[in-house]
Coordinates of C-alpha atoms and ligand atoms in Angstrom, one line a residue:
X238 CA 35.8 49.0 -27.7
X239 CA 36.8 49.6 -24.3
X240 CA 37.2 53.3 -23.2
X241 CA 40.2 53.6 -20.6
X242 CA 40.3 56.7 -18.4
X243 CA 42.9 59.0 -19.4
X244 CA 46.0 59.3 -17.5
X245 CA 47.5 62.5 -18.2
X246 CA 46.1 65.7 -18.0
X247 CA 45.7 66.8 -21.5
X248 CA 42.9 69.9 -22.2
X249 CA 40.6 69.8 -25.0
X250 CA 43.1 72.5 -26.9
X251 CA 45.8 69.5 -26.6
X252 CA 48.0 71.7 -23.8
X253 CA 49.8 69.5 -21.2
X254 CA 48.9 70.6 -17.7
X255 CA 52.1 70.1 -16.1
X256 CA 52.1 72.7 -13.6
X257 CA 50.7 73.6 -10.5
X258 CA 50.4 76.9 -8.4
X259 CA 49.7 76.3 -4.6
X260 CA 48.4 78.9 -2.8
X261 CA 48.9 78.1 1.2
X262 CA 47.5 81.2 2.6
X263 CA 45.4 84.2 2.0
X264 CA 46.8 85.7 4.6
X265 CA 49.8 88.8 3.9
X266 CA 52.4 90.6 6.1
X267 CA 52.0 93.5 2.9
X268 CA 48.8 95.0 1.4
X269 CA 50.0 95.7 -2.1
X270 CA 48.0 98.6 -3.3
X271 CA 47.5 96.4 -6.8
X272 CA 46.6 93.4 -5.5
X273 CA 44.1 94.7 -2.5
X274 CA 41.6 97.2 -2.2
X275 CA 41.5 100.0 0.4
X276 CA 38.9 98.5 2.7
X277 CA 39.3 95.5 4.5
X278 CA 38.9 91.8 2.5
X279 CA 37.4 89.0 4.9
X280 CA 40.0 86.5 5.4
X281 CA 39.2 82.4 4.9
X282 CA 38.3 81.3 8.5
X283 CA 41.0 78.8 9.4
X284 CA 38.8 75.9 8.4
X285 CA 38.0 76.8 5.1
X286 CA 42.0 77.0 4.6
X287 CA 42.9 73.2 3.3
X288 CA 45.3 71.7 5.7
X289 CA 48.9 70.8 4.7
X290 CA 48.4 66.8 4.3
X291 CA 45.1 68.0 1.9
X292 CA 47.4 69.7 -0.4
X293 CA 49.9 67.3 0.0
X294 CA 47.2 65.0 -1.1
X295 CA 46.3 66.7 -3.8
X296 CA 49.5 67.8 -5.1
X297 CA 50.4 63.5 -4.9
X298 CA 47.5 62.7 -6.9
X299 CA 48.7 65.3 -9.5
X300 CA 51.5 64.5 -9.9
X301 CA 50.4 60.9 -10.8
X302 CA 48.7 62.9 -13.5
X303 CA 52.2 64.3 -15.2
X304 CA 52.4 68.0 -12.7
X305 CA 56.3 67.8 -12.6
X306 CA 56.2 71.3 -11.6
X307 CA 55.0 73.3 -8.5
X308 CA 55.3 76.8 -7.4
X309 CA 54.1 77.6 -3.7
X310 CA 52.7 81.3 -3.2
X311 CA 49.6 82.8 -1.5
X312 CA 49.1 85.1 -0.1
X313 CA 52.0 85.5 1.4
X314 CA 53.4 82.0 2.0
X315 CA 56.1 82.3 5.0
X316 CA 53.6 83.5 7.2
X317 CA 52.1 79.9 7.1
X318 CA 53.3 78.1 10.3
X319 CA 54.7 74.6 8.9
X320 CA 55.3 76.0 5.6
X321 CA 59.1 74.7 5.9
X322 CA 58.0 70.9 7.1
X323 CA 55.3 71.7 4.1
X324 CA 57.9 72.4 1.6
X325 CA 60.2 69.6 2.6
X326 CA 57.3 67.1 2.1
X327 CA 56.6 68.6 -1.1
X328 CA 60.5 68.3 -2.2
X329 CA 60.1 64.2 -1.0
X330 CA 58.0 63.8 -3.8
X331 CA 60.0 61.6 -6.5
X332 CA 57.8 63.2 -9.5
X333 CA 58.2 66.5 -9.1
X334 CA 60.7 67.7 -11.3
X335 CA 60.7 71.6 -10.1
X336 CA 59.8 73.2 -6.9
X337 CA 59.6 76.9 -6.3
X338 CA 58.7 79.4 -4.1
X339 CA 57.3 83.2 -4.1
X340 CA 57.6 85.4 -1.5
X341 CA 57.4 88.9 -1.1
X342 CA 60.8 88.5 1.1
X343 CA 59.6 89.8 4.1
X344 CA 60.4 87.2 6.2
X345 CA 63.7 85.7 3.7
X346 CA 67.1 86.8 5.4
X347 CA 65.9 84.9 8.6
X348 CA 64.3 82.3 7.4
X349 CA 67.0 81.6 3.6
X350 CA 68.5 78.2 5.9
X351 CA 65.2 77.0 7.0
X352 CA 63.9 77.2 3.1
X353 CA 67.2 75.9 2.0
X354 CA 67.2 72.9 4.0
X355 CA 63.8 72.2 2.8
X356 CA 65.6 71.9 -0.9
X357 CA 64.2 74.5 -2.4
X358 CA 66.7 76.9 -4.3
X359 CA 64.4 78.8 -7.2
X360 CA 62.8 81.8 -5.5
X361 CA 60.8 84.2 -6.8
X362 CA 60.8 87.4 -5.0
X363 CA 58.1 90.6 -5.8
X364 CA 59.9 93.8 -5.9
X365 CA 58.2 96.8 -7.7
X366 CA 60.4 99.6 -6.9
X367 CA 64.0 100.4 -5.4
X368 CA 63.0 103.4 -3.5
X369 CA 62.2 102.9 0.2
X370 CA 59.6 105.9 0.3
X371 CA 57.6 104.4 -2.7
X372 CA 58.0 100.7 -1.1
X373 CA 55.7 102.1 1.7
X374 CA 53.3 103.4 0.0
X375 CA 52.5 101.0 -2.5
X376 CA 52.2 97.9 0.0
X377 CA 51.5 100.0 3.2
X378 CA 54.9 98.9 5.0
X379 CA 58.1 100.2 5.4
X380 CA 60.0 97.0 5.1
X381 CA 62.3 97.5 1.7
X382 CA 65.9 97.2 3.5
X383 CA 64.6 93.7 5.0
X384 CA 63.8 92.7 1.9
X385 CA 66.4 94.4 -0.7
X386 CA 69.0 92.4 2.2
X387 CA 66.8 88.9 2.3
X388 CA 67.5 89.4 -1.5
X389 CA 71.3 89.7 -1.4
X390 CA 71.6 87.0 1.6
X391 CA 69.8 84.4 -0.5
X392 CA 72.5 85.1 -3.7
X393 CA 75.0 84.7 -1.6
X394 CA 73.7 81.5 0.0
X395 CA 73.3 79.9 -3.2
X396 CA 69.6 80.1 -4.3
X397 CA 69.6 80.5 -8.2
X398 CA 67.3 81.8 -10.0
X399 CA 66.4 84.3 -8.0
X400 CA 63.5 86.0 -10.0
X401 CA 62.8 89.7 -9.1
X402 CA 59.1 90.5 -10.2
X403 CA 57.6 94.2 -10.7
X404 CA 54.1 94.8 -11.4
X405 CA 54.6 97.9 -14.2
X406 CA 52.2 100.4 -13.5
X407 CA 51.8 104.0 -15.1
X408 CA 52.2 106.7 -12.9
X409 CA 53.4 104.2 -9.8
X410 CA 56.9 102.9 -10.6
X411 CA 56.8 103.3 -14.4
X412 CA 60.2 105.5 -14.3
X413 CA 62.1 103.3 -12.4
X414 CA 61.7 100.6 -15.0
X415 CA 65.6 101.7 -16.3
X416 CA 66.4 101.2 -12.7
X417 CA 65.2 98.2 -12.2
X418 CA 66.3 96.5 -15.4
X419 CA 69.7 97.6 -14.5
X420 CA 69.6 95.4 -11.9
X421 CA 70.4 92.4 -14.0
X422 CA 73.6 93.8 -14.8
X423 CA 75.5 94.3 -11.5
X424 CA 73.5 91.2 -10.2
X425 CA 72.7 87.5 -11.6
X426 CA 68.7 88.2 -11.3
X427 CA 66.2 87.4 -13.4
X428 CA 64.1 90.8 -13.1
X429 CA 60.7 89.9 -14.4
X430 CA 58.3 93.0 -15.5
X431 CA 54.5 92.0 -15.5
X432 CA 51.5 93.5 -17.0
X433 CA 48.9 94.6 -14.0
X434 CA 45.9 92.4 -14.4
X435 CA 42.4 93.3 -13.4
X436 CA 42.1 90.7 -10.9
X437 CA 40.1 90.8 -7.6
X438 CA 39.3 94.2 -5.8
X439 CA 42.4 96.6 -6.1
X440 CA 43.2 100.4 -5.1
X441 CA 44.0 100.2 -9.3
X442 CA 41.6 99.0 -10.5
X443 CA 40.5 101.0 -13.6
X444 CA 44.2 101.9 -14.4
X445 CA 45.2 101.2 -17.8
X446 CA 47.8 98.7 -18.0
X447 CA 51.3 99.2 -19.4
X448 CA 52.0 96.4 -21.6
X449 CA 54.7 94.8 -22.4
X450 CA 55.9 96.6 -25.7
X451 CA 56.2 100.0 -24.2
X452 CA 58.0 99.2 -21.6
X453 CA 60.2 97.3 -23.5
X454 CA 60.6 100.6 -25.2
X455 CA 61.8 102.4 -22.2
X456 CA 64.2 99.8 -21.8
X457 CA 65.7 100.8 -25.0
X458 CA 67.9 103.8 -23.4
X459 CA 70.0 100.5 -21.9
X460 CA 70.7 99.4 -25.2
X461 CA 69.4 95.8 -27.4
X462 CA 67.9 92.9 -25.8
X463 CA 69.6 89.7 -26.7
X464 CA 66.8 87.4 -26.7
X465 CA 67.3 84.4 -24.3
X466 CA 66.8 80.6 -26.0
X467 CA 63.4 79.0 -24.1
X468 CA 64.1 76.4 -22.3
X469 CA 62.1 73.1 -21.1
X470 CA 61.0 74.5 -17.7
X471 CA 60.6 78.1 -18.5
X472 CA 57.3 79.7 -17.9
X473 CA 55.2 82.3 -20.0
X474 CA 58.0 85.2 -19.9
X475 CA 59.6 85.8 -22.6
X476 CA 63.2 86.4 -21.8
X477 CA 66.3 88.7 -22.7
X478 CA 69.8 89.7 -22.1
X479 CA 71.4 93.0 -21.8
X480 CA 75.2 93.1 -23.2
X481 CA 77.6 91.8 -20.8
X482 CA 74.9 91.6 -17.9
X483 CA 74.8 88.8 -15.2
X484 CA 71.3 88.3 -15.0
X485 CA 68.2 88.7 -17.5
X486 CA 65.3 90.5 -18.1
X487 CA 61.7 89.0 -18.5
X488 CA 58.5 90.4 -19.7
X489 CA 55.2 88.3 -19.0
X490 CA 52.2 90.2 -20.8
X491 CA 49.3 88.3 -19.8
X492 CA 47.3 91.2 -21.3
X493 CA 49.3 92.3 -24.6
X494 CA 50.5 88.5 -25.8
X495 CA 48.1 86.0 -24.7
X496 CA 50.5 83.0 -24.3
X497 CA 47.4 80.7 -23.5
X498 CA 47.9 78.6 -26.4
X499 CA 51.2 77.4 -24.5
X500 CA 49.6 77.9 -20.6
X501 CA 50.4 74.6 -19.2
X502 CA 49.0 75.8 -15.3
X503 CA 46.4 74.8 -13.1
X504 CA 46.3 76.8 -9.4
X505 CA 45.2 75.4 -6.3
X506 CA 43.9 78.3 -4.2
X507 CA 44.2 78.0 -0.6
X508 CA 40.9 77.1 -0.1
X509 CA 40.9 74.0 -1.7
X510 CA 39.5 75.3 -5.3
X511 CA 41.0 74.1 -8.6
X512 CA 40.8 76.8 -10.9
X513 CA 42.0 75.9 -14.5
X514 CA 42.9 79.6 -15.8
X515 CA 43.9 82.7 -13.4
X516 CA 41.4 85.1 -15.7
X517 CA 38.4 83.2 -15.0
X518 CA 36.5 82.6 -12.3
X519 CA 35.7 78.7 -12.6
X520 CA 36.6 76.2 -10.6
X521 CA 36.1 72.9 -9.3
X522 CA 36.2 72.6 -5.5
X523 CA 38.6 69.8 -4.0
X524 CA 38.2 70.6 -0.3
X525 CA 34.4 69.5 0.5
X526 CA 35.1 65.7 -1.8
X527 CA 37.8 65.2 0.3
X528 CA 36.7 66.3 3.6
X529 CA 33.9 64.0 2.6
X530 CA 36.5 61.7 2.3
X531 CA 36.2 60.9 -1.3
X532 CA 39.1 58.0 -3.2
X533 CA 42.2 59.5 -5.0
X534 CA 40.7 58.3 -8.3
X535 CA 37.8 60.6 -7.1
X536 CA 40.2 63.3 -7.0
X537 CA 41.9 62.5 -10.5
X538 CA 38.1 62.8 -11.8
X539 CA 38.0 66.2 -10.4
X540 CA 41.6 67.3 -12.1
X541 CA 39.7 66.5 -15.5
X542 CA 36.5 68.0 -15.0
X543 CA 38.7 71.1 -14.3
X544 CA 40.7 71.0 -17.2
X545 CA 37.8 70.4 -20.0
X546 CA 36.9 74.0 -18.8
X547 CA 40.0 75.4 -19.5
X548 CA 39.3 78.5 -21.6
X549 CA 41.3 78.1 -24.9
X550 CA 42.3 82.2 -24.4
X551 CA 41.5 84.7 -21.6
X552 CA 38.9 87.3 -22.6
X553 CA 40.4 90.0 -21.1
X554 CA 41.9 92.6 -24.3
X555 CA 44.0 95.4 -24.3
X556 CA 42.0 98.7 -23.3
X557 CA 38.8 97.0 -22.0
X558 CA 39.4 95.0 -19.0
X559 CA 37.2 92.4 -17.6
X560 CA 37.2 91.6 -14.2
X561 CA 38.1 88.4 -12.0
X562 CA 36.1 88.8 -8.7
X563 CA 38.7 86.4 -6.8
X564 CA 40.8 87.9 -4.8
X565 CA 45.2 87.4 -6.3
X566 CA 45.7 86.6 -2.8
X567 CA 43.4 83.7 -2.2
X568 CA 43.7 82.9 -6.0
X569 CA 47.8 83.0 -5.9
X570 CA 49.6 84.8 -8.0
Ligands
SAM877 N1 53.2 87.2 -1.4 C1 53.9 86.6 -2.5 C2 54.6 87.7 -3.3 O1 54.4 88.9 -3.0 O2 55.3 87.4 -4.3 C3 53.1 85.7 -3.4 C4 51.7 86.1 -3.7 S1 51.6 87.5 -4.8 C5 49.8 87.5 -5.1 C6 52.2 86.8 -6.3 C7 52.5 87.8 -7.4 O3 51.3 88.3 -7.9 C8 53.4 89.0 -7.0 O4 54.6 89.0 -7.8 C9 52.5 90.2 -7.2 O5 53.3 91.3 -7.6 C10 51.6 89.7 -8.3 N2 50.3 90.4 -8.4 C11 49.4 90.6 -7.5 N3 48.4 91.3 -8.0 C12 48.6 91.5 -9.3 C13 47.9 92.1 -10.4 N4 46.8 92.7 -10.2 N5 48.5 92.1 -11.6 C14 49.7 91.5 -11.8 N6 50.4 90.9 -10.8 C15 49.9 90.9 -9.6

């Protein structure tokens, strides 16, 4: 009997890769204390960085594959020249079902018409604390006002969801948690608490995480959590209501809850390296084939020799860490 190639990207667990993170940059305008370590982290020469029409390219022949979904990030991905014209391309796509964006929000207030026009309206936007002090030191710059105000300039341009994402970490901004919940009722944001993975280099590194159960603990002086129904596009948080609020809260514990048995990603880093699990450090590089100027079917060959190594679960447990030597920045979050 004839064997045909498959056509969809289905993983030897029988998950449906449907989603893909592109990371455009490794390069920051913030050096997050979690996500970099205090010395200095040698940046991808410009040439090792793919170019826009490679992703495109890449992206194109995913798609073909069933990715309906694509979230751009880095690094920090508005300091990418092009990344508007980038994003418009992307949104040209007819497959893709769900474009998205994460920033830090740096550079969002002047920039919200420009992304806009590019038709992108999800954002996701990192904010860890609410104090201006504690915003400089834990990502070195004293930019909170630009980006509390980028925040409250794209709601009131339109953009919805807007996701608000804070790393949880003891000792750091582990008792503004009730603070930053709180958010979602005065507001209509989706304010997202993630577990601090032991990715990369970091000035954390070592720091035991705070998962997902206790902080939903010290939530509990806000009263219940209404739990949100899932919905087709939704990603690995799992999602809640407060009474009466506007917006909702989500918890994604990569460490606590493995939700790998339903991880339907696959990240592009920004140099061209497919990497089939954010926890583990394999992956398939895109960037020389191409440049070598292999076919597109080439390519599609290369999507499923990534996904048969897609771990069925991370092996990183609660209380003893392993370590991914990637960098989150070059990786994308
Ligand atoms: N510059 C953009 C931003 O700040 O949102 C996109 C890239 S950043 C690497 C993407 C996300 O990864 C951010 O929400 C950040 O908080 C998160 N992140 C970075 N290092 C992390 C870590 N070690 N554990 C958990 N989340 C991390």
């Amino acid at each position: 009997m004839t064997q045909h190639p498959p056509t969809r990207l289905i993983d030897p667990c029988n998950r449906h890769l449907n989603y893909l993170r592109v990371s455009i940059t490794d390069r920051c305008n913030l050096a997050c204390a979690y996500c970099l370590p205090r010395e200095a982290v040698p940046r991808l020469s410009h040439e090792t960085i793919l170019r826009y029409e490679e992703t495109l390219r890449i992206v194109r022949v995913g798609a073909r594959l069933g990715i309906t979904k694509v979230r751009v990030t880095g690094g920090e991905p508005l300091v990418r020249r092009g990344v508007y014209d980038f994003l418009a391309q992307l949104r040209r796509m007819p497959d893709l079902r769900d474009i998205s964006l994460t920033t830090n929000g740096v550079l969002l207030k002047e920039n919200l018409d420009r992304i806009r026009a590019a038709g992108i309206t999800r954002l996701n936007v990192s904010l860890d604390t609410l104090r201006p002090e504690r915003y400089r030191s834990i990502t070195g710059m004293d930019h909170f006002d630009r980006v509390w105000e980028g925040i409250l300039a794209a709601q009131a341009a339109g953009f919805h969801p807007i996701k608000l994402n804070a790393v949880a970490i003891e000792g750091v901004n582990d008792d503004e948690l009730v603070d930053l919940a709180r958010l979602s009722l005065a507001y209509p944001f989706h304010v997202r608490f993630i577990e601090f993975m032991p990715i990369g280099r970091s000035q954390f590194a070592g720091k035991p995480t705070l998962l997902v159960p206790e902080i939903m603990q010290r939530l509990a002086a806000l009263g219940p959590l209404i739990p949100v129904p899932r919905s087709e596009l939704d990603g690995p948080a799992r999602r809640y209501r407060l009474e009466g609020a506007r917006g909702e809260i989500g918890f994604i514990s990569a460490i606590s809850r493995h939700f790998c048995d339903r991880c339907n990603r696959l990240r592009l880093t920004a140099s061209g390296q497919l990497r089939p699990c954010l926890l583990s450090d394999f992956q398939v590089d895109l960037k020389g084939p191409i440049r070598r100027g292999c076919s597109d079917e080439d390519l599609a060959e290369l999507f499923f020799q990534t996904i048969r190594h897609k771990p069925s679960d991370h092996n990183l447990s609660v209380g003893e860490p392993a370590h991914v030597c990637c960098q989150m920045r070059s990786i994308g979050g």
